[in-house]
PDB file of C-alpha atoms in Angstrom:
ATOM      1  CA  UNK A   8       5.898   9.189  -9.176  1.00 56.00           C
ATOM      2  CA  UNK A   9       8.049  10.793  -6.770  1.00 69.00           C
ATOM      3  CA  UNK A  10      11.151   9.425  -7.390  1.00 74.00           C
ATOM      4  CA  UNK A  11      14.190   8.818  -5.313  1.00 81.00           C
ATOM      5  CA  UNK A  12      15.225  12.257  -4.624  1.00 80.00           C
ATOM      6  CA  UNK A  13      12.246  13.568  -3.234  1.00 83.00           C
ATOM      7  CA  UNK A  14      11.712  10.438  -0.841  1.00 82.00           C
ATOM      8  CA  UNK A  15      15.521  11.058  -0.001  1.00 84.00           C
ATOM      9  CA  UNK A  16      14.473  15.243   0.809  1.00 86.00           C
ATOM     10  CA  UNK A  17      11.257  13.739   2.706  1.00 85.00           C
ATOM     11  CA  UNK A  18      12.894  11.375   4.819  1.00 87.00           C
ATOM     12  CA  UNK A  19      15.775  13.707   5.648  1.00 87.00           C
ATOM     13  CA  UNK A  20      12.832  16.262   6.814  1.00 87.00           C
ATOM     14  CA  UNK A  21      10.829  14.178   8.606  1.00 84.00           C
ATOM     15  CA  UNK A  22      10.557  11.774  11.653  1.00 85.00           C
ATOM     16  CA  UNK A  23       7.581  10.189  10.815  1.00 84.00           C
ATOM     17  CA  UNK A  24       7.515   6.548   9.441  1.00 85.00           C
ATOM     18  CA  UNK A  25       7.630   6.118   5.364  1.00 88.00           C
ATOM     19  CA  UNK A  26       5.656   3.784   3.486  1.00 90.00           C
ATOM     20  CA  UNK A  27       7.125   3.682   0.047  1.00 90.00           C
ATOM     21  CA  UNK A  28       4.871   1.914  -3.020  1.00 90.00           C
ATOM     22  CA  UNK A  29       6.742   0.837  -6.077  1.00 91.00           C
ATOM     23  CA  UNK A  30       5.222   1.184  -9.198  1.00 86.00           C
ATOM     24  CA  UNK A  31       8.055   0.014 -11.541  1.00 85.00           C
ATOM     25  CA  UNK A  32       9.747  -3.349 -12.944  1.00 87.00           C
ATOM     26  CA  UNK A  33      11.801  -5.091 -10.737  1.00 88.00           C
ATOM     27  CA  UNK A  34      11.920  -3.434  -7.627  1.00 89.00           C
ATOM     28  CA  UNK A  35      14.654  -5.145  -6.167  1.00 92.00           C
ATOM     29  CA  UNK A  36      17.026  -2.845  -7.865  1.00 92.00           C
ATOM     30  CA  UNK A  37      15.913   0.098  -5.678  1.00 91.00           C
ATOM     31  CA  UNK A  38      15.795  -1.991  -2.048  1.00 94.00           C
ATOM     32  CA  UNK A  39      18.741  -1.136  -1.049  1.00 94.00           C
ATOM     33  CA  UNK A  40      18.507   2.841  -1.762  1.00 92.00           C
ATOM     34  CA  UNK A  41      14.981   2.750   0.020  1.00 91.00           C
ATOM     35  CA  UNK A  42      16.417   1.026   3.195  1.00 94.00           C
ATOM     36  CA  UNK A  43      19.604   3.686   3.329  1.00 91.00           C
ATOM     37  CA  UNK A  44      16.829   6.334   3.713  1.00 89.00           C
ATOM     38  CA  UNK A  45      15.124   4.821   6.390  1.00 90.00           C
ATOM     39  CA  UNK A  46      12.296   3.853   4.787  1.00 92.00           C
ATOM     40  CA  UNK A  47       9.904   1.364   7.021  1.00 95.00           C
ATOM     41  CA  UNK A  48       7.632  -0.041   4.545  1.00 96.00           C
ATOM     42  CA  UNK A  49       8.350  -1.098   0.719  1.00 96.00           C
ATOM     43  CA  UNK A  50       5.572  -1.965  -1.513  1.00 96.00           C
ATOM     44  CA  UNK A  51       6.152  -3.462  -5.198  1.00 95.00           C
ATOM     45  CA  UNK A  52       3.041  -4.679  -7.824  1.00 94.00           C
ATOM     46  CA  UNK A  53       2.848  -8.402  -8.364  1.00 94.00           C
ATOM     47  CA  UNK A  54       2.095  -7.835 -11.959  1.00 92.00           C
ATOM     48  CA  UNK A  55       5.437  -6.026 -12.397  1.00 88.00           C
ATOM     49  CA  UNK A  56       6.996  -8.693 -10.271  1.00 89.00           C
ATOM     50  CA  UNK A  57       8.333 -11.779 -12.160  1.00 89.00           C
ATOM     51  CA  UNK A  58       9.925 -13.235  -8.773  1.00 93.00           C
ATOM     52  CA  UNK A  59       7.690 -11.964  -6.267  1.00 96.00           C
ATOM     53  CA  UNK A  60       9.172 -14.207  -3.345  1.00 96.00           C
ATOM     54  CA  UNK A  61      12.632 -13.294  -3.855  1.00 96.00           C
ATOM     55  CA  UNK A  62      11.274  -9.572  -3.614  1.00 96.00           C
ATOM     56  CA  UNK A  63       9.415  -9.661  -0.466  1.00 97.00           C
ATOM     57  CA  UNK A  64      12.565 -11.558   1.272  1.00 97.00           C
ATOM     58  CA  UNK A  65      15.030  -9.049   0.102  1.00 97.00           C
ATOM     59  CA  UNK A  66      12.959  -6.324   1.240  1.00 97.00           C
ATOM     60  CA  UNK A  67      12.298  -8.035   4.530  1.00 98.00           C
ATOM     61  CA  UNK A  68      16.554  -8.618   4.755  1.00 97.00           C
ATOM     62  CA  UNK A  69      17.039  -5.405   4.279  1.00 97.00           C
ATOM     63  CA  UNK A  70      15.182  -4.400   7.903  1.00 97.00           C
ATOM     64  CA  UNK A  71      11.551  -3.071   6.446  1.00 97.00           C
ATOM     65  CA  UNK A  72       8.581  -4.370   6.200  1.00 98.00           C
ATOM     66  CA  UNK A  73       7.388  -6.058   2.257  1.00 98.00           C
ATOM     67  CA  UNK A  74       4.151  -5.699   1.069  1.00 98.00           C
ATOM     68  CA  UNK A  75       2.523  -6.577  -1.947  1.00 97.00           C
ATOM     69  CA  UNK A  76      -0.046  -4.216  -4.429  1.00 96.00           C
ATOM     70  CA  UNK A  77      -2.805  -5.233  -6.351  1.00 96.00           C
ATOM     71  CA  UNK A  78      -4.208  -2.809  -9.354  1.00 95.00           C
ATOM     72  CA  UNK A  79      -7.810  -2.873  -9.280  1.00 95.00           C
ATOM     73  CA  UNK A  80      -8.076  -5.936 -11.798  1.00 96.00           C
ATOM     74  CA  UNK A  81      -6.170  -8.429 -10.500  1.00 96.00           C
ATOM     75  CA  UNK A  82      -7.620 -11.150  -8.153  1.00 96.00           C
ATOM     76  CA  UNK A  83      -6.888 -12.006  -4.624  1.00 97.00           C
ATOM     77  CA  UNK A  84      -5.581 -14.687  -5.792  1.00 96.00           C
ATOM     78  CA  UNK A  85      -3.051 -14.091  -7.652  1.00 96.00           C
ATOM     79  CA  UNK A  86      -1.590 -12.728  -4.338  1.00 97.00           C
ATOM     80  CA  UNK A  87      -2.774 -16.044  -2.148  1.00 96.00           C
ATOM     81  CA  UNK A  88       0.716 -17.532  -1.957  1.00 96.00           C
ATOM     82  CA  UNK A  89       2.563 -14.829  -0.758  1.00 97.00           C
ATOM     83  CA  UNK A  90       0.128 -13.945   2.506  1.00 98.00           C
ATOM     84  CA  UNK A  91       2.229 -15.425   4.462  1.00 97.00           C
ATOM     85  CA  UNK A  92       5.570 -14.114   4.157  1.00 98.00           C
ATOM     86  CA  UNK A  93       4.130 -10.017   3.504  1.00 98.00           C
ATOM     87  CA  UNK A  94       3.719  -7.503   6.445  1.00 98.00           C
ATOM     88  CA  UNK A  95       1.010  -5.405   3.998  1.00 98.00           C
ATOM     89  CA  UNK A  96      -1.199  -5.978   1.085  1.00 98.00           C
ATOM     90  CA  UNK A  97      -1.701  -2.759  -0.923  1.00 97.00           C
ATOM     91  CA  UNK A  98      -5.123  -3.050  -2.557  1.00 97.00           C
ATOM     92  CA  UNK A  99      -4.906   0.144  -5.138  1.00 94.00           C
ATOM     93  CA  UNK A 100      -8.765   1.721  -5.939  1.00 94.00           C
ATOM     94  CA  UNK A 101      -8.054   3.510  -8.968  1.00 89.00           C
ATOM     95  CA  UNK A 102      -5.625   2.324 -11.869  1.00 85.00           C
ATOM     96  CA  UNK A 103      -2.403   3.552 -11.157  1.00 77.00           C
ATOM     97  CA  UNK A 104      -0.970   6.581 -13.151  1.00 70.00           C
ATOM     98  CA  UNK A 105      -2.296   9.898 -12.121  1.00 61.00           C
ATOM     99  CA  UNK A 106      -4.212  11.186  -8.688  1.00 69.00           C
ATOM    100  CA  UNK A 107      -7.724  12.334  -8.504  1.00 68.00           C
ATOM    101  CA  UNK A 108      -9.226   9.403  -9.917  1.00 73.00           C
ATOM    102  CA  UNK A 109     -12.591   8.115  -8.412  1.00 86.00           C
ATOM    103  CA  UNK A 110     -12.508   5.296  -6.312  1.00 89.00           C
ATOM    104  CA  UNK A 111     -13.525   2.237  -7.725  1.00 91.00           C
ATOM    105  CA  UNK A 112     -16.092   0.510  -5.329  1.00 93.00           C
ATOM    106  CA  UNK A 113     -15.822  -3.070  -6.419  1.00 94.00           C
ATOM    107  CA  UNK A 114     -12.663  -3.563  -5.120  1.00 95.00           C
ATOM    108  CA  UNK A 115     -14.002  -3.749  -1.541  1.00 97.00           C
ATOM    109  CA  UNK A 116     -14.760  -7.199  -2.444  1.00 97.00           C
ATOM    110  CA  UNK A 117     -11.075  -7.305  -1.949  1.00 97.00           C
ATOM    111  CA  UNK A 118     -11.083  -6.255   1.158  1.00 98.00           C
ATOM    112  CA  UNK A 119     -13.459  -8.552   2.628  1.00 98.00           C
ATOM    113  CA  UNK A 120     -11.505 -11.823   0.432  1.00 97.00           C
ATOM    114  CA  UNK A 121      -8.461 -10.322   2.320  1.00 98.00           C
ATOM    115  CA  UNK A 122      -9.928 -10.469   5.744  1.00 98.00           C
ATOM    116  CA  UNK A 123     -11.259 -13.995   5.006  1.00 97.00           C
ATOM    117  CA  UNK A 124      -7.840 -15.447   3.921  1.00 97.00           C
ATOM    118  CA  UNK A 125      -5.913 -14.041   6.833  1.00 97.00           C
ATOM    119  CA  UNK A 126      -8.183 -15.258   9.136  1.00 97.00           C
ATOM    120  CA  UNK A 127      -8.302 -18.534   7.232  1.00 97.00           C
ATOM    121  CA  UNK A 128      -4.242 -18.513   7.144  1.00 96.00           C
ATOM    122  CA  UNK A 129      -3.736 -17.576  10.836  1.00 96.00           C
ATOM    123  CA  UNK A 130      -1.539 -14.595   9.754  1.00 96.00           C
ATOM    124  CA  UNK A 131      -1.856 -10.432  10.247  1.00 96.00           C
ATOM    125  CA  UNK A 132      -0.477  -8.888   7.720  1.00 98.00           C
ATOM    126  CA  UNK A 133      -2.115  -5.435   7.707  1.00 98.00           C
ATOM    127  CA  UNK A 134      -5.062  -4.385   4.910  1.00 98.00           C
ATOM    128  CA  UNK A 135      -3.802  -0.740   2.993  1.00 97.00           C
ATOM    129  CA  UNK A 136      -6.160   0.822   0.537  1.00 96.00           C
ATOM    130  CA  UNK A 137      -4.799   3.474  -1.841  1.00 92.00           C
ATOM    131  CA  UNK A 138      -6.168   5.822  -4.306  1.00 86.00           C
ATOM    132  CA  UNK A 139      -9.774   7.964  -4.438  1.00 88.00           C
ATOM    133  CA  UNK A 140      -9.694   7.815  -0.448  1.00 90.00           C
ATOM    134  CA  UNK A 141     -11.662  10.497   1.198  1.00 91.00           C
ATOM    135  CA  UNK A 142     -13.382  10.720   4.273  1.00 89.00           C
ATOM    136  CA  UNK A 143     -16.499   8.558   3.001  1.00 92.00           C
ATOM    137  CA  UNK A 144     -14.201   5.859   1.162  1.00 92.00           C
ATOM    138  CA  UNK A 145     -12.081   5.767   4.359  1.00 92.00           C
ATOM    139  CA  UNK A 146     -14.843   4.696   6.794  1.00 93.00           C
ATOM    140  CA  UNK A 147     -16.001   2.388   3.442  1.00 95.00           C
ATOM    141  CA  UNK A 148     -12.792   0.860   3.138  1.00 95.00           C
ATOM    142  CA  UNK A 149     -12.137   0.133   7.522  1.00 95.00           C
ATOM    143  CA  UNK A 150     -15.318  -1.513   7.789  1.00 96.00           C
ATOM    144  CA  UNK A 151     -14.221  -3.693   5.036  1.00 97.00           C
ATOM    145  CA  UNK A 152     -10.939  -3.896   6.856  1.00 97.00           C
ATOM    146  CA  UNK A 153      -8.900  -2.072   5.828  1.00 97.00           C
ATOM    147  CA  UNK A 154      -6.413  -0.513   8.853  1.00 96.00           C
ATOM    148  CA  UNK A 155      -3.358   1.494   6.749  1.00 94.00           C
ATOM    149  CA  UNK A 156      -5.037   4.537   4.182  1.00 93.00           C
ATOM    150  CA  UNK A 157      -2.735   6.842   1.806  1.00 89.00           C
ATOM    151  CA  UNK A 158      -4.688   9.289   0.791  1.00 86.00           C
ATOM    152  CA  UNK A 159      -3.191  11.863  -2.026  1.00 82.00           C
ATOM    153  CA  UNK A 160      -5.320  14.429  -3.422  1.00 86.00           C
ATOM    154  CA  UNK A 161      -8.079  14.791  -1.135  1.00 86.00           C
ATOM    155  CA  UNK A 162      -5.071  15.734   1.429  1.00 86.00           C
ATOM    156  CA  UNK A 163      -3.498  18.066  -0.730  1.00 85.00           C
ATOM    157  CA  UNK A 164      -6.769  19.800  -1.988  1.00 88.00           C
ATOM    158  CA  UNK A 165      -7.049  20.726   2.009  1.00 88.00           C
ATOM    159  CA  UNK A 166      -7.321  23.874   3.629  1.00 91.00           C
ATOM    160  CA  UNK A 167      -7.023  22.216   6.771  1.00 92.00           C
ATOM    161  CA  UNK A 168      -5.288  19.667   6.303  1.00 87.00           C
ATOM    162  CA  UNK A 169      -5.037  18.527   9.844  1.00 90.00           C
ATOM    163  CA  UNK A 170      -9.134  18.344  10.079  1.00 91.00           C
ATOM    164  CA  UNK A 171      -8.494  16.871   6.937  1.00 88.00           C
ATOM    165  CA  UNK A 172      -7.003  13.922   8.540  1.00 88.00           C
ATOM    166  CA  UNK A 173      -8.383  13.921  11.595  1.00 87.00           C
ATOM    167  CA  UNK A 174     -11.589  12.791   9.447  1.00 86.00           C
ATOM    168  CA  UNK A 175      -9.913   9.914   7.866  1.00 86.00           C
ATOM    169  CA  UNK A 176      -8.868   8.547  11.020  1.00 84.00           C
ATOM    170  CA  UNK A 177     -12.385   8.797  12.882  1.00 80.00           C
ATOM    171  CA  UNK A 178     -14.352   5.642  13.191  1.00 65.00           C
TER     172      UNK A 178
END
């Protein structure tokens, strides 16, 4: 919902790593304007995502790291092949469209069907949980798994937005 020329202002202004998350059709078209910014790690929806494979390749060729969301309906398993060859799964708790939304609980499930399959797979592609993350969902969602949190409102909303974070990253 940002758009390219705010990611372009943000990573111009900052040193810290970027995790971008597509939410559009065919994200390929935008991998190459992502990885001139210095973007690290490029996220696209496999229900937007007619050649899903092809995506996370490009977007590995192009020197970041692919990773793969889920909305809050879709199975695990429509994401099963791919496990593999992506550095991130994206499990989004709230249907994508506007911030502030409550966080949906049964997709923990996810989380733990995550954990299974990359132990079962022999892989370690990291577990990222977006959307209704706060400091209670956070410790929900890392004992579930989960090790990579964006958290949008409840940030903002801060006063202190440094204890603000601080509390999402305490075990």
């Amino acid at each position: 919902s940002y758009g390219i020329p705010v990611c372009e202002a943000i990573s111009k202004s900052s040193s810290i790593p970027l995790d971008v998350h597509l939410m559009t059709y065919d994200p390929t078209q935008f991998i190459e304007d992502f990885k001139n910014m210095g973007v690290e790690m490029l996220s696209f929806h496999i229900e937007a995502t007619p050649h899903a494979h092809r995506a996370v390749q490009e977007i590995k060729n192009a020197g970041m790291k692919a990773g793969i969301a889920l909305n809050p309906q879709t199975p695990v398993e429509a994401i099963k092949h791919l496990l593999r060859d992506v550095d991130f799964v994206l499990i989004m708790t709230v249907n994508p469209g506007f911030g502030g939304q409550t966080f949906i609980d049964s997709c923990l499930d996810k989380l733990d069907d995550l954990v299974a399959l990359r132990k079962s797979l022999d892989t370690d592609f990291d577990i990222e949980v977006d959307g209704g993350i706060n400091d209670e969902t956070a410790q929900l969602c890392k004992s579930h798994g989960a090790n990579l949190l964006v958290s949008g409102s409840y940030l903002f909303k801060a006063s202190d937005k440094e204890k603000t974070i601080f509390k999402l990253k305490e075990d």
